[in-house]
Amino acid sequence: MSASQSAARRTVLKGAAALAGAAGAGLTLAACSTEAGGAAGSPAVPGGPVELGAATDVPVGGAKLYREQKLVVSCPAEGRYKAFSAQCTHAGCILDKIEEGQGNCPCHGSRFDVATGKVLRGPAADPLAAVPVKAEGGKLIAG
Ligand code: FES
């Protein structure tokens, strides 16, 4: 390898290292973005009544996540329902699943009791916002 070829190779390698560093920084920023949940800046609770479908979709003693409507509904006893915003109170991500009565925030790992809205694990400090809900004609209506 000639001296000029060696210098060119070093330049290419430096460029690749700089690109890798920039890409790494970008990934770090993306991982911390509130855009991951797609909800930052949008209201935590619906502005008006939202129909959620059949009340029987929510199991007695369980809960159902309505991710599109940003709501979670629990059913502590037959015919009784409680609804909460599914928007995490930490940075606004939308809960992604319910496991063993706990709503999970995919952004930073907060957990909420979906029967009460209370924080079970931070970093969120505030409970989920309660939303009025009722069953009418077999359908759930929240807001
Ligand atoms: S947005 Fe950070 S834990 Fe939910």
PDB file of C-alpha atoms and ligand atoms in Angstrom:
ATOM      1  CA  MET A   1       0.000   0.000   0.000  1.00  0.00           C
ATOM      2  CA  SER A   2       1.439   3.396  -1.005  1.00  0.00           C
ATOM      3  CA  ALA A   3       1.557   6.385   1.312  1.00  0.00           C
ATOM      4  CA  SER A   4      -1.289   8.095  -0.578  1.00  0.00           C
ATOM      5  CA  GLN A   5      -3.430   4.944  -0.454  1.00  0.00           C
ATOM      6  CA  SER A   6      -2.785   4.653   3.268  1.00  0.00           C
ATOM      7  CA  ALA A   7      -3.756   8.308   3.845  1.00  0.00           C
ATOM      8  CA  ALA A   8      -6.951   7.830   1.812  1.00  0.00           C
ATOM      9  CA  ARG A   9      -7.823   4.722   3.845  1.00  0.00           C
ATOM     10  CA  ARG A  10      -7.346   6.646   7.112  1.00  0.00           C
ATOM     11  CA  THR A  11      -9.642   9.400   5.836  1.00  0.00           C
ATOM     12  CA  VAL A  12     -12.347   6.882   4.932  1.00  0.00           C
ATOM     13  CA  LEU A  13     -12.071   5.185   8.315  1.00  0.00           C
ATOM     14  CA  LYS A  14     -12.300   8.518  10.154  1.00  0.00           C
ATOM     15  CA  GLY A  15     -15.406   9.389   8.142  1.00  0.00           C
ATOM     16  CA  ALA A  16     -17.013   6.048   8.956  1.00  0.00           C
ATOM     17  CA  ALA A  17     -16.268   6.515  12.649  1.00  0.00           C
ATOM     18  CA  ALA A  18     -17.794  10.004  12.588  1.00  0.00           C
ATOM     19  CA  LEU A  19     -20.915   8.658  10.878  1.00  0.00           C
ATOM     20  CA  ALA A  20     -21.219   5.843  13.396  1.00  0.00           C
ATOM     21  CA  GLY A  21     -20.949   8.368  16.235  1.00  0.00           C
ATOM     22  CA  ALA A  22     -23.615  10.567  14.706  1.00  0.00           C
ATOM     23  CA  ALA A  23     -25.910   7.606  14.172  1.00  0.00           C
ATOM     24  CA  GLY A  24     -25.426   6.546  17.780  1.00  0.00           C
ATOM     25  CA  ALA A  25     -26.289  10.024  18.999  1.00  0.00           C
ATOM     26  CA  GLY A  26     -29.392   9.991  16.821  1.00  0.00           C
ATOM     27  CA  LEU A  27     -30.530   6.695  18.262  1.00  0.00           C
ATOM     28  CA  THR A  28     -30.057   8.009  21.765  1.00  0.00           C
ATOM     29  CA  LEU A  29     -32.181  11.043  21.022  1.00  0.00           C
ATOM     30  CA  ALA A  30     -34.867   8.927  19.393  1.00  0.00           C
ATOM     31  CA  ALA A  31     -35.050   6.620  22.412  1.00  0.00           C
ATOM     32  CA  CYS A  32     -35.691   9.559  24.737  1.00  0.00           C
ATOM     33  CA  SER A  33     -38.228  11.246  22.483  1.00  0.00           C
ATOM     34  CA  THR A  34     -41.784  11.563  23.697  1.00  0.00           C
ATOM     35  CA  GLU A  35     -42.815  10.915  20.102  1.00  0.00           C
ATOM     36  CA  ALA A  36     -42.348   7.194  20.735  1.00  0.00           C
ATOM     37  CA  GLY A  37     -45.869   7.027  22.097  1.00  0.00           C
ATOM     38  CA  GLY A  38     -47.157   9.530  19.615  1.00  0.00           C
ATOM     39  CA  ALA A  39     -49.232  11.381  22.161  1.00  0.00           C
ATOM     40  CA  ALA A  40     -47.212  14.247  23.531  1.00  0.00           C
ATOM     41  CA  GLY A  41     -49.226  17.423  23.409  1.00  0.00           C
ATOM     42  CA  SER A  42     -52.593  15.755  22.838  1.00  0.00           C
ATOM     43  CA  PRO A  43     -55.249  15.819  25.568  1.00  0.00           C
ATOM     44  CA  ALA A  44     -55.128  13.057  28.161  1.00  0.00           C
ATOM     45  CA  VAL A  45     -58.891  12.668  28.265  1.00  0.00           C
ATOM     46  CA  PRO A  46     -61.498  12.763  25.486  1.00  0.00           C
ATOM     47  CA  GLY A  47     -63.244  16.079  24.926  1.00  0.00           C
ATOM     48  CA  GLY A  48     -66.633  14.439  24.427  1.00  0.00           C
ATOM     49  CA  PRO A  49     -68.374  11.077  24.593  1.00  0.00           C
ATOM     50  CA  VAL A  50     -66.485   8.239  22.915  1.00  0.00           C
ATOM     51  CA  GLU A  51     -68.193   4.942  22.133  1.00  0.00           C
ATOM     52  CA  LEU A  52     -65.927   2.026  22.917  1.00  0.00           C
ATOM     53  CA  GLY A  53     -68.027  -0.903  21.733  1.00  0.00           C
ATOM     54  CA  ALA A  54     -69.577  -3.787  23.596  1.00  0.00           C
ATOM     55  CA  ALA A  55     -69.374  -3.579  27.364  1.00  0.00           C
ATOM     56  CA  THR A  56     -68.822  -7.337  27.411  1.00  0.00           C
ATOM     57  CA  ASP A  57     -65.414  -6.749  25.778  1.00  0.00           C
ATOM     58  CA  VAL A  58     -64.151  -5.768  29.226  1.00  0.00           C
ATOM     59  CA  PRO A  59     -63.845  -8.902  31.361  1.00  0.00           C
ATOM     60  CA  VAL A  60     -65.361  -8.867  34.854  1.00  0.00           C
ATOM     61  CA  GLY A  61     -62.453  -8.457  37.256  1.00  0.00           C
ATOM     62  CA  GLY A  62     -60.208  -7.364  34.406  1.00  0.00           C
ATOM     63  CA  ALA A  63     -59.549  -4.477  32.088  1.00  0.00           C
ATOM     64  CA  LYS A  64     -59.202  -3.608  28.432  1.00  0.00           C
ATOM     65  CA  LEU A  65     -56.897  -1.145  26.734  1.00  0.00           C
ATOM     66  CA  TYR A  66     -58.406   1.038  23.995  1.00  0.00           C
ATOM     67  CA  ARG A  67     -55.139   2.315  22.615  1.00  0.00           C
ATOM     68  CA  GLU A  68     -56.645   4.172  19.666  1.00  0.00           C
ATOM     69  CA  GLN A  69     -59.008   6.065  21.980  1.00  0.00           C
ATOM     70  CA  LYS A  70     -56.216   6.434  24.588  1.00  0.00           C
ATOM     71  CA  LEU A  71     -58.374   4.892  27.290  1.00  0.00           C
ATOM     72  CA  VAL A  72     -58.277   1.955  29.632  1.00  0.00           C
ATOM     73  CA  VAL A  73     -61.488   0.533  31.125  1.00  0.00           C
ATOM     74  CA  SER A  74     -61.660  -1.838  34.061  1.00  0.00           C
ATOM     75  CA  CYS A  75     -64.616  -3.812  35.337  1.00  0.00           C
ATOM     76  CA  PRO A  76     -64.327  -4.454  39.086  1.00  0.00           C
ATOM     77  CA  ALA A  77     -67.752  -6.143  39.214  1.00  0.00           C
ATOM     78  CA  GLU A  78     -70.398  -7.097  36.680  1.00  0.00           C
ATOM     79  CA  GLY A  79     -72.027  -3.968  35.282  1.00  0.00           C
ATOM     80  CA  ARG A  80     -69.547  -1.601  36.990  1.00  0.00           C
ATOM     81  CA  TYR A  81     -66.879   0.152  34.961  1.00  0.00           C
ATOM     82  CA  LYS A  82     -64.037   2.565  35.597  1.00  0.00           C
ATOM     83  CA  ALA A  83     -62.161   4.387  32.876  1.00  0.00           C
ATOM     84  CA  PHE A  84     -58.848   6.189  32.848  1.00  0.00           C
ATOM     85  CA  SER A  85     -56.760   7.973  30.318  1.00  0.00           C
ATOM     86  CA  ALA A  86     -54.190   5.589  28.845  1.00  0.00           C
ATOM     87  CA  GLN A  87     -51.773   8.471  28.486  1.00  0.00           C
ATOM     88  CA  CYS A  88     -48.835   8.109  30.827  1.00  0.00           C
ATOM     89  CA  THR A  89     -48.482  10.996  33.252  1.00  0.00           C
ATOM     90  CA  HIS A  90     -44.698  10.980  32.950  1.00  0.00           C
ATOM     91  CA  ALA A  91     -44.140  12.220  29.397  1.00  0.00           C
ATOM     92  CA  GLY A  92     -47.343  11.418  27.561  1.00  0.00           C
ATOM     93  CA  CYS A  93     -46.764   8.045  25.908  1.00  0.00           C
ATOM     94  CA  ILE A  94     -49.755   5.750  25.493  1.00  0.00           C
ATOM     95  CA  LEU A  95     -49.837   2.542  27.518  1.00  0.00           C
ATOM     96  CA  ASP A  96     -49.115  -0.434  25.285  1.00  0.00           C
ATOM     97  CA  LYS A  97     -50.444  -3.394  27.244  1.00  0.00           C
ATOM     98  CA  ILE A  98     -52.072  -4.614  30.424  1.00  0.00           C
ATOM     99  CA  GLU A  99     -50.451  -7.432  32.352  1.00  0.00           C
ATOM    100  CA  GLU A 100     -51.842  -8.757  35.621  1.00  0.00           C
ATOM    101  CA  GLY A 101     -53.899  -5.635  36.210  1.00  0.00           C
ATOM    102  CA  GLN A 102     -51.014  -3.303  35.441  1.00  0.00           C
ATOM    103  CA  GLY A 103     -50.926  -0.904  32.521  1.00  0.00           C
ATOM    104  CA  ASN A 104     -47.442  -0.661  31.044  1.00  0.00           C
ATOM    105  CA  CYS A 105     -45.874   2.435  29.575  1.00  0.00           C
ATOM    106  CA  PRO A 106     -43.440   1.417  26.822  1.00  0.00           C
ATOM    107  CA  CYS A 107     -41.394   4.619  26.989  1.00  0.00           C
ATOM    108  CA  HIS A 108     -39.727   4.510  30.405  1.00  0.00           C
ATOM    109  CA  GLY A 109     -41.390   1.587  32.156  1.00  0.00           C
ATOM    110  CA  SER A 110     -43.979   3.197  34.400  1.00  0.00           C
ATOM    111  CA  ARG A 111     -46.746   0.894  35.595  1.00  0.00           C
ATOM    112  CA  PHE A 112     -50.264   1.834  36.654  1.00  0.00           C
ATOM    113  CA  ASP A 113     -53.002  -0.049  38.479  1.00  0.00           C
ATOM    114  CA  VAL A 114     -55.745  -0.110  35.828  1.00  0.00           C
ATOM    115  CA  ALA A 115     -58.430  -0.563  38.507  1.00  0.00           C
ATOM    116  CA  THR A 116     -57.499   2.660  40.321  1.00  0.00           C
ATOM    117  CA  GLY A 117     -55.169   4.577  38.003  1.00  0.00           C
ATOM    118  CA  LYS A 118     -52.498   4.703  40.724  1.00  0.00           C
ATOM    119  CA  VAL A 119     -48.810   4.603  39.919  1.00  0.00           C
ATOM    120  CA  LEU A 120     -47.260   1.246  40.781  1.00  0.00           C
ATOM    121  CA  ARG A 121     -43.822   1.991  39.335  1.00  0.00           C
ATOM    122  CA  GLY A 122     -42.214   5.262  38.211  1.00  0.00           C
ATOM    123  CA  PRO A 123     -40.821   7.379  36.825  1.00  0.00           C
ATOM    124  CA  ALA A 124     -44.440   8.593  36.564  1.00  0.00           C
ATOM    125  CA  ALA A 125     -45.504  10.253  39.819  1.00  0.00           C
ATOM    126  CA  ASP A 126     -49.148  11.062  39.144  1.00  0.00           C
ATOM    127  CA  PRO A 127     -52.051   8.649  38.655  1.00  0.00           C
ATOM    128  CA  LEU A 128     -53.840   8.189  35.334  1.00  0.00           C
ATOM    129  CA  ALA A 129     -56.615  10.725  34.824  1.00  0.00           C
ATOM    130  CA  ALA A 130     -60.061   9.312  35.601  1.00  0.00           C
ATOM    131  CA  VAL A 131     -62.644   9.509  32.810  1.00  0.00           C
ATOM    132  CA  PRO A 132     -66.407   9.083  33.280  1.00  0.00           C
ATOM    133  CA  VAL A 133     -67.750   5.908  31.682  1.00  0.00           C
ATOM    134  CA  LYS A 134     -71.148   4.252  31.485  1.00  0.00           C
ATOM    135  CA  ALA A 135     -72.774   1.293  29.789  1.00  0.00           C
ATOM    136  CA  GLU A 136     -75.798   2.141  27.651  1.00  0.00           C
ATOM    137  CA  GLY A 137     -77.612  -0.430  25.583  1.00  0.00           C
ATOM    138  CA  GLY A 138     -74.747  -2.847  26.092  1.00  0.00           C
ATOM    139  CA  LYS A 139     -72.164  -0.346  24.821  1.00  0.00           C
ATOM    140  CA  LEU A 140     -69.536   1.538  26.751  1.00  0.00           C
ATOM    141  CA  ILE A 141     -69.450   5.280  26.426  1.00  0.00           C
ATOM    142  CA  ALA A 142     -66.551   7.214  27.922  1.00  0.00           C
ATOM    143  CA  GLY A 143     -66.047  10.929  28.335  1.00  0.00           C
TER     144      GLY A 143
HETATM  145  S1  FES B   1     -43.788   8.438  29.315  1.00  0.00           S
HETATM  146 FE1  FES B   1     -42.105   7.981  30.641  1.00  0.00          FE
HETATM  147  S2  FES B   1     -42.790   6.264  31.746  1.00  0.00           S
HETATM  148 FE2  FES B   1     -44.467   6.755  30.487  1.00  0.00          FE
END
